[in-house]
Short mmCIF file of C-alpha atoms in Angstrom, two decimals:
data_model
loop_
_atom_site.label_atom_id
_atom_site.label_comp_id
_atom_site.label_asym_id
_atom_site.label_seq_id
_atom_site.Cartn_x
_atom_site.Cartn_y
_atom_site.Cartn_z
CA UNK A 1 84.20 110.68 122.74
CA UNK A 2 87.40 109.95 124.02
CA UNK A 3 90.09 109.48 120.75
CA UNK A 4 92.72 106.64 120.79
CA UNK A 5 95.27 106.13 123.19
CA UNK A 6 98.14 104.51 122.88
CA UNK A 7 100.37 103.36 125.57
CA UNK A 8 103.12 103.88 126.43
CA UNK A 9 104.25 107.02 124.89
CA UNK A 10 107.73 106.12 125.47
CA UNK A 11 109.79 103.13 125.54
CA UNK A 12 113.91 102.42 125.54
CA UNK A 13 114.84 98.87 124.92
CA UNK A 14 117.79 97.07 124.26
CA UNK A 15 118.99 94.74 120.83
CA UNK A 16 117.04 91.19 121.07
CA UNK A 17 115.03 92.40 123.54
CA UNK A 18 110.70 91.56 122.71
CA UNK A 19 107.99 94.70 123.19
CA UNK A 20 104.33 94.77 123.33
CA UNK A 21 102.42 98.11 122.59
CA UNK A 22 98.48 98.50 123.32
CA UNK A 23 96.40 100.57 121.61
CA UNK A 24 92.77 101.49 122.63
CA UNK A 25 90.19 102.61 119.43
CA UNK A 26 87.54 105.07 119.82
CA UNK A 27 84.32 103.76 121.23
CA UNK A 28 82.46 101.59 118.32
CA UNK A 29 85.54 101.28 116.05
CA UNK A 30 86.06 97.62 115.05
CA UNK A 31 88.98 98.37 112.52
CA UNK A 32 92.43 99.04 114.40
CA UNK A 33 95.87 99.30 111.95
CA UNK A 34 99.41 100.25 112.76
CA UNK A 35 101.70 102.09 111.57
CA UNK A 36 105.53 102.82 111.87
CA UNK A 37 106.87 105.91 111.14
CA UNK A 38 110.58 106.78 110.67
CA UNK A 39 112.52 109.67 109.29
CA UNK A 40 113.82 107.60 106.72
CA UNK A 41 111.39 105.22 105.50
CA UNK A 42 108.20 107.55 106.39
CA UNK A 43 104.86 106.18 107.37
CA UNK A 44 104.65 102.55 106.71
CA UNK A 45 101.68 99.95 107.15
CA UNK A 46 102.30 97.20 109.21
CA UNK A 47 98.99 95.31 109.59
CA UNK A 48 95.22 96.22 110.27
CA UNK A 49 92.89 94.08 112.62
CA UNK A 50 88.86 93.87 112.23
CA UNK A 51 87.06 91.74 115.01
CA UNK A 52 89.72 89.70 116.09
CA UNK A 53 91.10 89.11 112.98
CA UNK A 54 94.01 90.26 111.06
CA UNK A 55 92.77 91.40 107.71
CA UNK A 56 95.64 93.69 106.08
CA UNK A 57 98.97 92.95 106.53
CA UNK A 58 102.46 94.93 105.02
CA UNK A 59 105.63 93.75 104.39
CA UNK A 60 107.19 93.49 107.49
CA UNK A 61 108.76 90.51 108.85
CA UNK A 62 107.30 87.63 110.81
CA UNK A 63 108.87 89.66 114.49
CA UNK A 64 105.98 92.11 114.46
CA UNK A 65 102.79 90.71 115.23
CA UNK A 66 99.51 91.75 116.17
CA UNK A 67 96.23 90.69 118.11
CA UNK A 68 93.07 92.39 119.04
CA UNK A 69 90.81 91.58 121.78
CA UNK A 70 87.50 90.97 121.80
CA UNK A 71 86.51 94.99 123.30
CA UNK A 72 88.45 96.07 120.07
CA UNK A 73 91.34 97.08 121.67
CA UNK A 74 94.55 95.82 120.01
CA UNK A 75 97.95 94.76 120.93
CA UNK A 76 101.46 94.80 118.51
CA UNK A 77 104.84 92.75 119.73
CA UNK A 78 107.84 92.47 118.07
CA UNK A 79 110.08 90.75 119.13
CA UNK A 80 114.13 90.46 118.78
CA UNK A 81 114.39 93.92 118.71
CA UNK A 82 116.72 95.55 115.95
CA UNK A 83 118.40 99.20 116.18
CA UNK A 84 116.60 100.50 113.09
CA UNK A 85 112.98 99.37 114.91
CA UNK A 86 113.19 102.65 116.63
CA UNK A 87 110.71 104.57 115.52
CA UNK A 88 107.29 106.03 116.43
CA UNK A 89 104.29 103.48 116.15
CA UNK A 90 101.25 105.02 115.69
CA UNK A 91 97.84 102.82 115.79
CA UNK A 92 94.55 104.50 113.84
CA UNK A 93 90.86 102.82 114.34
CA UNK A 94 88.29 104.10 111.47
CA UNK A 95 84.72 103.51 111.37
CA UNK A 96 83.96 104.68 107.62
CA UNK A 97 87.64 105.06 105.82
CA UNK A 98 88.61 107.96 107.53
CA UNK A 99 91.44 107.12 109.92
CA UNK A 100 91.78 108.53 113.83
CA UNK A 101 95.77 107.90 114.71
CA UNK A 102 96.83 107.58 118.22
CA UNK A 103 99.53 109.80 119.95
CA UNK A 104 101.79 106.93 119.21
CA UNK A 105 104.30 105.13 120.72
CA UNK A 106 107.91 106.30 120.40
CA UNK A 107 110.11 103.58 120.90
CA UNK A 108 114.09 103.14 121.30
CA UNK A 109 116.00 100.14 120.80
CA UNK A 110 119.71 100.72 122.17
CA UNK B 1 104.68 98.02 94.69
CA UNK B 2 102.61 100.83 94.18
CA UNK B 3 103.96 104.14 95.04
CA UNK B 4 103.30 107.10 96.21
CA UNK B 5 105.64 110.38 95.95
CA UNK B 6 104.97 113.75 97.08
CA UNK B 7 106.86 117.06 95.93
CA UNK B 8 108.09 119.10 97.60
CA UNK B 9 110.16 117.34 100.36
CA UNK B 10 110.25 120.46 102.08
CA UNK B 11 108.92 124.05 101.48
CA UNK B 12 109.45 127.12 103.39
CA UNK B 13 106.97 130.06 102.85
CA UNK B 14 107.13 133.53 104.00
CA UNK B 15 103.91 133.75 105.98
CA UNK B 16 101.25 135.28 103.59
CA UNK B 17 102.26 133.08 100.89
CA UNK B 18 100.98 130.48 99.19
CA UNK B 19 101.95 127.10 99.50
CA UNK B 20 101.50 123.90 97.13
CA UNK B 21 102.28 120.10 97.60
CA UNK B 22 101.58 117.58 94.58
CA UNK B 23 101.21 114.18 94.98
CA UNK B 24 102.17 111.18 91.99
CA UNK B 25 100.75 107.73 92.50
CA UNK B 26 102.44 104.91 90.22
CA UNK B 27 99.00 103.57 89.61
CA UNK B 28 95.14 104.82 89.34
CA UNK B 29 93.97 105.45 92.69
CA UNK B 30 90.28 104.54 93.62
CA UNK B 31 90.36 107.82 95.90
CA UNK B 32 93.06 109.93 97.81
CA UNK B 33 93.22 111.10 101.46
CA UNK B 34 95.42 114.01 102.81
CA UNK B 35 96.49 113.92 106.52
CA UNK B 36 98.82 117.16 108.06
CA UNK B 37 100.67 116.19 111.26
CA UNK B 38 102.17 118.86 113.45
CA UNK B 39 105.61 118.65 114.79
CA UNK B 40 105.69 116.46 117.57
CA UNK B 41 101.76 115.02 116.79
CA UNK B 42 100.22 112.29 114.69
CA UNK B 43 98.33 112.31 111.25
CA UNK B 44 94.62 113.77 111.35
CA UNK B 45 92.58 113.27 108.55
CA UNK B 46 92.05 116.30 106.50
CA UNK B 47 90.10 114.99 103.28
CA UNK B 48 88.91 112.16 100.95
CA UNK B 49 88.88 112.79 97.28
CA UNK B 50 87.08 110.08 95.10
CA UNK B 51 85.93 111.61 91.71
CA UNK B 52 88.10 112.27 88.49
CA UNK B 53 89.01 115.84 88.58
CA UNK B 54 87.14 116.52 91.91
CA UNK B 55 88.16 119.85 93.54
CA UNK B 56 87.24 120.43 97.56
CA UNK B 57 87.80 123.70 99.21
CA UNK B 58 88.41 123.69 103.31
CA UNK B 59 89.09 127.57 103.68
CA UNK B 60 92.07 128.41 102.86
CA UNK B 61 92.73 124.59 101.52
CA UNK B 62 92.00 123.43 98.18
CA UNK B 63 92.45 119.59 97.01
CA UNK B 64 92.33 118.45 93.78
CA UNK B 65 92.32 115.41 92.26
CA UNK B 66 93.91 114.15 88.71
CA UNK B 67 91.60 113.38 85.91
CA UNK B 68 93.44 110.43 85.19
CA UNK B 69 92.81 109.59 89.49
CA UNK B 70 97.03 108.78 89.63
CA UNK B 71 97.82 112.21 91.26
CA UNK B 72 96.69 114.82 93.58
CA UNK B 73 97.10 118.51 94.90
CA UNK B 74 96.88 120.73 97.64
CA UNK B 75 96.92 123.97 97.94
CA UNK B 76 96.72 126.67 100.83
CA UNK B 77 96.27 130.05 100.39
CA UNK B 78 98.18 132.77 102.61
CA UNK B 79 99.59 130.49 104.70
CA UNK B 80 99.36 131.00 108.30
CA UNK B 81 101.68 130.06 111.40
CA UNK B 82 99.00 127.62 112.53
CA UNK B 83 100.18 125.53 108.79
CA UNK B 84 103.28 124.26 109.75
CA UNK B 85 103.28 120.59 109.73
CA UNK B 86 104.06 117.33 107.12
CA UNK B 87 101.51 116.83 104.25
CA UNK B 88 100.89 113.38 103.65
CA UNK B 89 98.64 112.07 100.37
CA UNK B 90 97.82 108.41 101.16
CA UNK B 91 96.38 105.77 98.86
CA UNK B 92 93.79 103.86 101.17
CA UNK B 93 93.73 100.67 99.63
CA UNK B 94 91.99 97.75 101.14
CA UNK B 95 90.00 94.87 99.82
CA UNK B 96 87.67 95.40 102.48
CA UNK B 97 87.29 99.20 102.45
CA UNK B 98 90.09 101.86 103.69
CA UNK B 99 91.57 100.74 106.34
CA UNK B 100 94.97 100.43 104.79
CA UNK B 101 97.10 103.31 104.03
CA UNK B 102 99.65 103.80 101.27
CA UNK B 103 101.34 107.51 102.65
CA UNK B 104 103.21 109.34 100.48
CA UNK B 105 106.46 110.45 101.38
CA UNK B 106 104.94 113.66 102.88
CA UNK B 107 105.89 117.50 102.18
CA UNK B 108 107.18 119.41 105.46
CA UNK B 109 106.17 123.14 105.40
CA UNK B 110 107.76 125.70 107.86
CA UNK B 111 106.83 129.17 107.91
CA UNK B 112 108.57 132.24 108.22
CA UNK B 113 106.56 134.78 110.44
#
């Protein structure tokens, strides 16, 4: 089976600028979440999605955002773009609790 | 919020050695996972632990978890170059199964051949 794939791997924006990231899950995997990771705050949660519908969410404010599709595949956006939103997003779909993270997404906001 | 905090924030091992990382939750876990990511990669699931005092062995990797279920261990034995990575504990917590992580704040581990 092919594992998730993210895309794209690399991304430069500018301050106030919006960005949408697309994540495919394995094959069968109804559960998608995101993650970001940065050196300083680590690994966070930002929300999970189950059949179209956003079940877990972290604290993060109202500019990211989320949506998944009705093939499972999922979709984050965030909007007004900050300098400390660079970071690498990593999605991870799970079937039975254990997780399968994505390549990720490394973006840069300039 | 609940918390999760791993020690060491970094450890670097003679290769051969043995290396620990220990993992302190602020509140009773239902179960633990541990996740290594190489430099440059993303997390891959090494383990679940779910029972009080449970102890898995992967080969050279052993994971324990707390009796009380509020911390966690791992352990690997003669480290190897192939090791190097982060350690991360997470908390999956989820009111619908574990599909939300709490990570810890991870243990780097470099190796010196």
């Amino acid at each position: 089976k092919a594992g998730v794939t993210q895309t794209p791997r690399y991304l430069i924006k500018t301050r106030g600028q919006q960005v949408t990231l697309s994540c495919s899950p394995i094959s069968g995997h109804r559960s998608v979440s995101w993650y970001q990771q940065t050196p300083g705050q680590g690994l966070q949660f930002l929300f999970e999605y189950f059949s179209e519908t956003q079940r877990n969410k972290g604290n993060f404010p109202g500019r990211f955002s989320g949506r998944q599709f009705s093939n499972s595949r999922s979709e984050m956006n965030v909007s007004t773009l900050e300098l400390g939103d660079s970071a690498l997003y990593l999605c991870a779909s799970s079937l039975r609790g254990e997780q399968f993270f994505g390549p990720g997404t490394r973006l840069t906001v300039l | 919020g609940q918390q999760v905090m791993q020690i060491p924030q970094y450890q670097h091992v003679q290769e051969g050695e043995d290396f620990t990382t220990y993992c302190n939750s602020s509140t009773t876990l239902s179960n633990i996972q541990w996740y290594k990511q190489r430099p440059g990669g993303h997390p891959v699931f090494l383990i679940q632990l779910v029972k009080s005092g449970e102890v898995k062995k992967q080969k050279r990797l052993t994971f324990q978890f707390g009796e009380a279920k509020k911390n966690s261990s791992l352990h690997i034995t003669a480290t190897q170059t192939t090791d190097v990575g982060t350690y991360f504990c997470a908390d999956p917590s989820s009111n619908f199964g574990n599909e939300k992580l709490t990570f810890g704040t991870g243990t780097r581990l470099t190796i010196i051949p």
